[in-house]
XYZ file of C-alpha atoms in Angstrom:
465
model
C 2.627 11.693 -11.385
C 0.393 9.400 -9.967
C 3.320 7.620 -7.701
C 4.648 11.425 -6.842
C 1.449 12.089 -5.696
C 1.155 9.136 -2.999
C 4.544 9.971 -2.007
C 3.830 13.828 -1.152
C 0.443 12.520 0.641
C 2.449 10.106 2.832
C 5.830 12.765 3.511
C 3.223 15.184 3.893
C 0.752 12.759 6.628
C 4.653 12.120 8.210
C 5.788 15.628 8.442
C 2.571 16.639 10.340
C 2.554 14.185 12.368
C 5.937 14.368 13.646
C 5.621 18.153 13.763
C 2.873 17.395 16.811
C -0.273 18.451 14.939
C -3.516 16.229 15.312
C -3.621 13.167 12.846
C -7.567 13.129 13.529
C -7.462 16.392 11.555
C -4.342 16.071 8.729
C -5.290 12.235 7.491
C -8.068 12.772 6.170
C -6.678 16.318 4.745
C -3.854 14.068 3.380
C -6.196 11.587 1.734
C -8.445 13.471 0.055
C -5.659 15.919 -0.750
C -3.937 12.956 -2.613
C -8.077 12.326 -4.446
C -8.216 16.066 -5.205
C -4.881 16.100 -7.242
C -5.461 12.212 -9.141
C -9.601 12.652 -9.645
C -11.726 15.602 -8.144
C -15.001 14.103 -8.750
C -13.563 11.243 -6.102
C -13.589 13.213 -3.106
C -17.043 13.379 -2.050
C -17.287 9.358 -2.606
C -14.176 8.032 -1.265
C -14.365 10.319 2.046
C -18.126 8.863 2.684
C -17.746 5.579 0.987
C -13.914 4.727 1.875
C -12.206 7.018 4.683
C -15.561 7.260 6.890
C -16.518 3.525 6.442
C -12.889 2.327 7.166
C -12.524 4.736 9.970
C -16.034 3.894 11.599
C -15.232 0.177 11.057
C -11.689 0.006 12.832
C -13.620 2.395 15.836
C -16.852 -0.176 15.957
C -14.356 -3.331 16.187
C -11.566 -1.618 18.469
C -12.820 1.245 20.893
C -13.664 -1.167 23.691
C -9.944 -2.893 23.431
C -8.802 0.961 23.714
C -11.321 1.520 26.471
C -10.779 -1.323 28.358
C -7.249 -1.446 28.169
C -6.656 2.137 28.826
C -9.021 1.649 32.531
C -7.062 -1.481 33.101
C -3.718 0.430 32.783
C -5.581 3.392 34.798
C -6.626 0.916 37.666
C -3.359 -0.778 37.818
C -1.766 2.584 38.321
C -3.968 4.002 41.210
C -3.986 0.666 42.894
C -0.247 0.687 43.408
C 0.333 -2.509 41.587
C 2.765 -0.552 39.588
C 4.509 0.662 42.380
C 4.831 -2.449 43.873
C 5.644 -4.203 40.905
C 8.449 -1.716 40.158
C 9.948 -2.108 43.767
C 10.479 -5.659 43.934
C 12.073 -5.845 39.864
C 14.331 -3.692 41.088
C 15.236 -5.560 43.986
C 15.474 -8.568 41.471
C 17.049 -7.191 38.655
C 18.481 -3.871 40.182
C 18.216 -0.647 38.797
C 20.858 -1.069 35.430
C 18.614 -3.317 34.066
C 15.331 -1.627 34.003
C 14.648 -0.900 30.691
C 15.155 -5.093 30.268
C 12.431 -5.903 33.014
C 9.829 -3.323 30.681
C 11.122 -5.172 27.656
C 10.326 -8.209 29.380
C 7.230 -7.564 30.598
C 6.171 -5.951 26.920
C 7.234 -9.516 25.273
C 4.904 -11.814 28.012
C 1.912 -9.988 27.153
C 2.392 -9.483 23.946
C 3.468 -13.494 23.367
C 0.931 -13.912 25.514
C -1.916 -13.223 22.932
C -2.163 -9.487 24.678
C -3.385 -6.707 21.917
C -0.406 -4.275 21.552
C -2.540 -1.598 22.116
C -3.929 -2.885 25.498
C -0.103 -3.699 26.102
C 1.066 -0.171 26.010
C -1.919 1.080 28.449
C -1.419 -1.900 30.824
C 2.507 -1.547 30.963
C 2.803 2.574 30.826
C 2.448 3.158 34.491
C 4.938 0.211 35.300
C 7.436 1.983 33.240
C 6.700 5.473 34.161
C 7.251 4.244 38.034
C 10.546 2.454 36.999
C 12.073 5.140 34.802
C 11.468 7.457 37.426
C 13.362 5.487 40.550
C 15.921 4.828 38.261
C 16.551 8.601 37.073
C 16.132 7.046 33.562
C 14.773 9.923 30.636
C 11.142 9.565 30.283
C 11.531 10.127 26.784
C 13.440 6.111 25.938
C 9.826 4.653 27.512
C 8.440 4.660 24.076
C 11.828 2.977 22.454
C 11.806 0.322 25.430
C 7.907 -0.213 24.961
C 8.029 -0.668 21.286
C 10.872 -3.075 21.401
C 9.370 -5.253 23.864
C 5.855 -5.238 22.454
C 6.340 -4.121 18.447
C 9.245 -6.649 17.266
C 10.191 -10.145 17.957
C 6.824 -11.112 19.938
C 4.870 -9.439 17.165
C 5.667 -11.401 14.460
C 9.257 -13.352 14.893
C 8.947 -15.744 17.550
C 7.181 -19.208 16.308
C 3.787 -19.446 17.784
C 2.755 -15.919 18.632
C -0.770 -14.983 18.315
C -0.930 -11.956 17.002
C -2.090 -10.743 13.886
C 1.057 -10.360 11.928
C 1.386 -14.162 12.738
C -1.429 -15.130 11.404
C -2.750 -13.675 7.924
C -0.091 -15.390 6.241
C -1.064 -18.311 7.237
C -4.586 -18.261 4.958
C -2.158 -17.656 1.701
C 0.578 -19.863 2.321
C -1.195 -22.866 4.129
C 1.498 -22.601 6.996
C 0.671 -22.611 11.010
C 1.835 -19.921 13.461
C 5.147 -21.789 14.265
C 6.465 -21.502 10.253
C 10.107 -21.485 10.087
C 11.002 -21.803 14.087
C 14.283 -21.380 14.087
C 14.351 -18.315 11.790
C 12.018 -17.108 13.761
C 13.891 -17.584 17.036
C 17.469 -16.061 15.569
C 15.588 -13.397 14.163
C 13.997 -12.847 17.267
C 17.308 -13.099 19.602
C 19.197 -10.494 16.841
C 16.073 -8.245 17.745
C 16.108 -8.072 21.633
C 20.246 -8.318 21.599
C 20.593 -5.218 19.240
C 17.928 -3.214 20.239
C 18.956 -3.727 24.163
C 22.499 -2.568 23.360
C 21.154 0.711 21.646
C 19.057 1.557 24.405
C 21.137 0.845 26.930
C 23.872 3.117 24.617
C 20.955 6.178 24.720
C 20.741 5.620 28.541
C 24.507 5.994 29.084
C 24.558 9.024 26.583
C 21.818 10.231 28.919
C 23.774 9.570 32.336
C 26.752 11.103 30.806
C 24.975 14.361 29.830
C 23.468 14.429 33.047
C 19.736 14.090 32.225
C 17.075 12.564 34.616
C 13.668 11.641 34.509
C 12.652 15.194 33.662
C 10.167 17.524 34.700
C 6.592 19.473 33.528
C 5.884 16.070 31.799
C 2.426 15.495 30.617
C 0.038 12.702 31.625
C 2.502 11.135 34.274
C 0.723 8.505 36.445
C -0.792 9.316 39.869
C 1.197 9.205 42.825
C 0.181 6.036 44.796
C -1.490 7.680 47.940
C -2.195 4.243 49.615
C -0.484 2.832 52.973
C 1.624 -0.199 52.860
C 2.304 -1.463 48.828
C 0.674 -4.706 47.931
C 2.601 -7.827 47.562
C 4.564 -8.377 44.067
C 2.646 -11.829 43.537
C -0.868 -10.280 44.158
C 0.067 -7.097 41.984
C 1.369 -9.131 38.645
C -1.790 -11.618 39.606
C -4.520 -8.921 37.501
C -1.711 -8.851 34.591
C -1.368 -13.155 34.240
C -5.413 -12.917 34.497
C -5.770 -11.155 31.696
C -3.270 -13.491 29.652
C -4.040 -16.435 30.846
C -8.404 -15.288 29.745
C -7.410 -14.141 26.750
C -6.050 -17.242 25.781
C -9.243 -19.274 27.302
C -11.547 -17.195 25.883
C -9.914 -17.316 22.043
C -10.014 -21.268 22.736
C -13.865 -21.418 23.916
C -15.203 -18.675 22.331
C -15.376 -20.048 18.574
C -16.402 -23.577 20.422
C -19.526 -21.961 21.849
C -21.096 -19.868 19.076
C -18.966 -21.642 15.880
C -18.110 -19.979 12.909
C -21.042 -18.020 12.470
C -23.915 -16.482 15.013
C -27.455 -14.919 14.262
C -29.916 -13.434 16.886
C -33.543 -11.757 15.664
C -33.559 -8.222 17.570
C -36.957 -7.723 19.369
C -38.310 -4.967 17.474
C -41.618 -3.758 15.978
C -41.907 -5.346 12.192
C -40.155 -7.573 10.564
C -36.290 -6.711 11.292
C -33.430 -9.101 9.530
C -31.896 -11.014 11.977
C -28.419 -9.796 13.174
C -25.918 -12.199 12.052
C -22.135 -12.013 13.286
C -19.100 -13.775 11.562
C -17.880 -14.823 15.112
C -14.534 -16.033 13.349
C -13.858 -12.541 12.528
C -14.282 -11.608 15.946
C -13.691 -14.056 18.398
C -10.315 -12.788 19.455
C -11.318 -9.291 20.060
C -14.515 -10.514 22.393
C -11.409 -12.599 24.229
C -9.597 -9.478 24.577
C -12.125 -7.639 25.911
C -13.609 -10.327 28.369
C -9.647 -10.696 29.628
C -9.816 -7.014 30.135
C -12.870 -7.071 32.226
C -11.936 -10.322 34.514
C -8.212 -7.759 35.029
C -10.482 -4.813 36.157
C -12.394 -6.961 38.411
C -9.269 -7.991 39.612
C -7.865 -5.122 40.544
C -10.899 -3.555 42.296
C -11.394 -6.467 44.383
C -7.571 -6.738 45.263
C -7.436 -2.955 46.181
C -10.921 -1.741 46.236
C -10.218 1.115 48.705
C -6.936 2.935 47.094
C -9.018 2.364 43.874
C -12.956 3.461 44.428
C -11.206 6.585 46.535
C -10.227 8.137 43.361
C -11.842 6.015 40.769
C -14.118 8.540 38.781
C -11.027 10.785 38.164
C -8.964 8.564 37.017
C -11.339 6.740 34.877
C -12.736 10.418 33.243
C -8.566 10.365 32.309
C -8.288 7.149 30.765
C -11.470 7.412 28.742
C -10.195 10.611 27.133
C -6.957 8.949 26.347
C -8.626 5.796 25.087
C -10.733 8.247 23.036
C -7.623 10.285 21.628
C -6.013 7.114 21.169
C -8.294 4.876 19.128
C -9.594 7.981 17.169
C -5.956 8.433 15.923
C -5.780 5.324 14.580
C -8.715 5.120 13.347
C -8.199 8.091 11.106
C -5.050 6.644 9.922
C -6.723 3.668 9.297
C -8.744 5.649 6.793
C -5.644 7.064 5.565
C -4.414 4.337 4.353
C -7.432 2.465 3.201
C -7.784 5.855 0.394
C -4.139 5.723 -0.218
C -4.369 1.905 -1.051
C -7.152 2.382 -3.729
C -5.116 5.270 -5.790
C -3.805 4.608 -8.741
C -0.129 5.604 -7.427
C -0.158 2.954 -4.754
C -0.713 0.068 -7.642
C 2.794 1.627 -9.637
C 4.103 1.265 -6.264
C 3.102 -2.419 -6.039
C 4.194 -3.523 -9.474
C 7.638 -1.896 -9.065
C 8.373 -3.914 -6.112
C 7.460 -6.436 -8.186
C 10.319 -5.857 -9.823
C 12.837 -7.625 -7.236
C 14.260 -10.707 -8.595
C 15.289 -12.984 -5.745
C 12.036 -14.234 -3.924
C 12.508 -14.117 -0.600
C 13.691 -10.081 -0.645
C 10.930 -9.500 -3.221
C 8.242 -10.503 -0.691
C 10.280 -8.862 2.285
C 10.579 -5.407 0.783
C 6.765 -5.292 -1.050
C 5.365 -5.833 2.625
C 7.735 -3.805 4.320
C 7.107 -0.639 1.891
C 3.360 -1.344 1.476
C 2.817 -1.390 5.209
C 5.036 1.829 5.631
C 3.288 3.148 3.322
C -0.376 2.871 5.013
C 0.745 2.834 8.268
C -0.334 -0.622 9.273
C 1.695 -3.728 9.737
C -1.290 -6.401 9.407
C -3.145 -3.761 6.445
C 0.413 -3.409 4.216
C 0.644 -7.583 4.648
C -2.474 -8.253 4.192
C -2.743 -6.068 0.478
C 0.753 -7.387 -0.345
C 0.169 -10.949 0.126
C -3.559 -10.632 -1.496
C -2.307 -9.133 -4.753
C 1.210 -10.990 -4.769
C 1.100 -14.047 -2.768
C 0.645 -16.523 -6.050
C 2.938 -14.958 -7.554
C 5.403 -15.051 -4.427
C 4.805 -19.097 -4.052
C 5.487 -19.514 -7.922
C 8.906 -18.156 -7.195
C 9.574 -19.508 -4.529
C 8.850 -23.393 -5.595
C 11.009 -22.514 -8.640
C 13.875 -21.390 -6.190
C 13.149 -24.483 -3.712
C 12.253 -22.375 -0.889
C 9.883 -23.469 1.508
C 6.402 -21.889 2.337
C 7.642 -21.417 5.952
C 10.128 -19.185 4.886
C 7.645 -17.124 3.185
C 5.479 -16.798 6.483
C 8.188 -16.213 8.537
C 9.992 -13.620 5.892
C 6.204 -11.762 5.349
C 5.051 -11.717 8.815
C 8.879 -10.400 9.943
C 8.370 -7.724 7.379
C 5.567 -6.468 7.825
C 6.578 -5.101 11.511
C 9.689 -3.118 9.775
C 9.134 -0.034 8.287
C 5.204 0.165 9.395
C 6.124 1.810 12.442
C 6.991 5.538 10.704
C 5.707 8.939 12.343
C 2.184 8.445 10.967
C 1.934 4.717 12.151
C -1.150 4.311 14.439
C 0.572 2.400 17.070
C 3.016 4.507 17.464
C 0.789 7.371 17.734
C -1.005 5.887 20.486
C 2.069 4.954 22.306
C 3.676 8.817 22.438
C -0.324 9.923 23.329
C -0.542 7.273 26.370
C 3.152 7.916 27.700
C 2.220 11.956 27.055
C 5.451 12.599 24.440
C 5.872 14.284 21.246
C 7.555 12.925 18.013
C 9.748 15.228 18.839
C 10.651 13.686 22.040
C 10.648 10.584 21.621
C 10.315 9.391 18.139
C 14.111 9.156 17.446
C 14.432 5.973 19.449
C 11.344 4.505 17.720
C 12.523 4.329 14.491
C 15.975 3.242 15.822
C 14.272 -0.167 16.607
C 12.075 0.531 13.116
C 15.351 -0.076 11.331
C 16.538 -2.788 13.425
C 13.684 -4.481 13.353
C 13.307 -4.237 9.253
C 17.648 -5.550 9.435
C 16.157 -8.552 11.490
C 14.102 -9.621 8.061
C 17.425 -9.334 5.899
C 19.526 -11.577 8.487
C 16.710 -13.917 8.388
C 17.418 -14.292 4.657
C 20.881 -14.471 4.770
C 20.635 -17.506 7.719
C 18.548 -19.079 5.151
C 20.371 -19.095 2.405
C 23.796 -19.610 4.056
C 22.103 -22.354 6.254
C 19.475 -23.788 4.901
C 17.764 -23.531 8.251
C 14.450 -23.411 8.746
């Protein structure tokens, strides 16, 4: 009962969400639905003391990525950059191949130690601009977007700094480049296969006779400007903000260490304000990146900018608002979810698994499904199973590397279902409904979870590492 429970909170959390309804308003509805039917006494407590606190927390460490990132994206748009951008890829690449220059742009940032969030603000207009020329169907941007930016730079390719890459790394003693070339071929399988099935829903498109469309919500600004900037100058705001991000995580931690204290100047005796800056470092780089990007842009194309600048920044603050509150409340979700006792039958029957290496693979995959969070799933997985995941595996002979690269690969699978709060953001940013445009998303969802399972088999057929 208790499991049957969880399930019917997450199917029902799903169904909602895919049906178009508000996730702000059905998560919590979903959570303390789930309370209500294991322990009524609970719901009071664990909507003020877990949902709230959880939800509050992810908006107090993440609203200025989401506000920052969504003005970047805004600023880039009404500059032209986009336009500009779009113009000469096509002249490079041609038009065929324009769902490969958003991929590619997608897997820079995102490899680049770009948030995915900020990622999908920043590129959206790009894409939008591309689509359009090209007579592509809006409705593939969030496919392309989440292949370039949700897969193989997330959490297959060696070295990549993003999250998914790097809480294993505390439980298995690894680095960010565990298990290289498993990471590369699983990486490669990722962009190949998921290239070929968009390109597939494109032709089906063509062949059916379907354009761009029309009526379509939150399209960018037309660029009202005179002559388009040059292609180097308009990627110039975009390399910025990789190239700070990735200066900033490097000096940051250098110039306040691990931890940082201030005494606020106010009347009595107040206790000082202490921050655990390597908690936060990367999300001050982030949002100092973001800034110098901005700053960029208005001083590359101050005039086509400041002429409509409070419009268009009113629209990106209500879609950074919209944005970060849905994932915050799914945050929430999935923090109540996780302390039921039908999530913990969940967990021991994965345990179940006998070989090691699918074990880990399928616990992370289903717990992060299950709360809608790649790094959240992982990181209650691997702290309630890792020991016993390493026992296993030094009785099979398999390498800690393989368990990063296995965990960290799985944990980007099957967390990207309807109620997932990256996903949400994406179809609110690009202006689509699951309806829409959720199809192709969960198209690259399964690919993406096949990548982990052809990692395995390379391993064991291989040996490679």
């Amino acid at each position: 009962m208790a499991f049957l429970i969880v399930l019917a909170a997450l199917c029902f959390l799903m169904y909602v969400a895919y049906r178009g309804h508000s996730v702000i308003l059905f998560a919590p509805v979903a959570a303390l639905g789930a309370v209500l039917l294991t322990d009524p006494t609970l719901v009071a407590p664990m909507f003020t003391g877990l949902f709230m606190d959880k939800m509050v927390g992810f908006l107090k460490l993440y609203f200025p990525v989401f506000l920052l990132g969504a003005i970047f994206g805004k600023l880039i748009e009404l500059s032209g950059f986009s336009k500009s951008i779009v113009a000469a890829t096509i002249r490079l690449l041609g038009r065929e191949r324009a769902m490969l220059s958003i991929v590619a742009v997608c897997a820079l940032l995102t490899y680049g130690g770009v948030s995915l969030f900020v990622v999908v603000f920043a590129v959206y207009p790009f894409a939008a601009e591309l689509f359009r020329q090209s007579d592509i169907p809006k409705r593939l941007i969030p496919g392309t977007i989440a292949l370039g930016a949700f897969t193989f730079t997330m959490d297959a390719l060696p070295g990549t700094p993003q999250i998914q890459n790097i809480i294993p790394t505390s439980f298995f003693g690894t680095d960010t480049w565990a298990a290289p070339w498993l990471g590369v071929i699983g990486g490669v399988f990722i962009l190949i296969v998921g290239l070929s099935y968009l390109n597939w829903r494109r032709r089906a498109a063509l062949k059916a006779g379907e354009g761009y469309g029309e009526n379509l919500l939150n399209e960018p600004a037309p660029f009202e400007g005179g002559k388009l900037a040059h292609p180097l100058l308009a990627i110039l705001p975009l390399v910025l903000v990789g190239v700070a991000n990735k200066c900033f995580s490097v000096w940051l931690p250098q110039a306040y260490g691990k931890q940082h204290s201030f005494d606020p100047a106010v009347i009595g005796d107040a206790a000082p304000v202490v921050q655990d800056v390597s908690k936060i470092a990367a999300i001050w780089a982030v949002e100092g990146a973001l800034l110098i990007g901005i700053a960029a842009v208005i001083v590359f194309a101050w005039k086509p900018v400041m002429t409509r600048f409070a419009e268009g920044s009113k629209a990106a603050i209500g879609g950074a608002l919209l944005a970060a509150m849905n994932t915050a409340s799914e945050y929430g979700f999935g923090a109540v979810i996780a302390a039921l006792p039908g999530f913990l039958v969940v967990a021991n029957a994965l345990g179940a698994i006998p070989n090691p290496l699918v074990n880990e693979a399928v616990t992370v995959t289903a717990l992060a499904g299950i709360t809608g969070s790649a790094s959240g799933g992982m990181s209650i997985a691997l702290a309630a199973m890792a020991d016993t995941f390493i026992a296993n595996a030094n009785a099979a002979g398999i390498p800690m590397e393989v368990l990063h690269r296995v965990a960290a690969m799985a944990s980007g699978g099957m967390d990207t279902l309807p109620h997932n709060g990256a996903v949400i953001t994406l179809l609110a940013v690009t202006g689509l409904s699951h309806r829409q445009a959720y199809k192709d998303v969960f198209a690259i969802t399964l690919i993406k979870t096949a990548a982990v399972f052809v990692v395995i088999g390379v391993f064991y057929a291989t040996g490679l590492v």
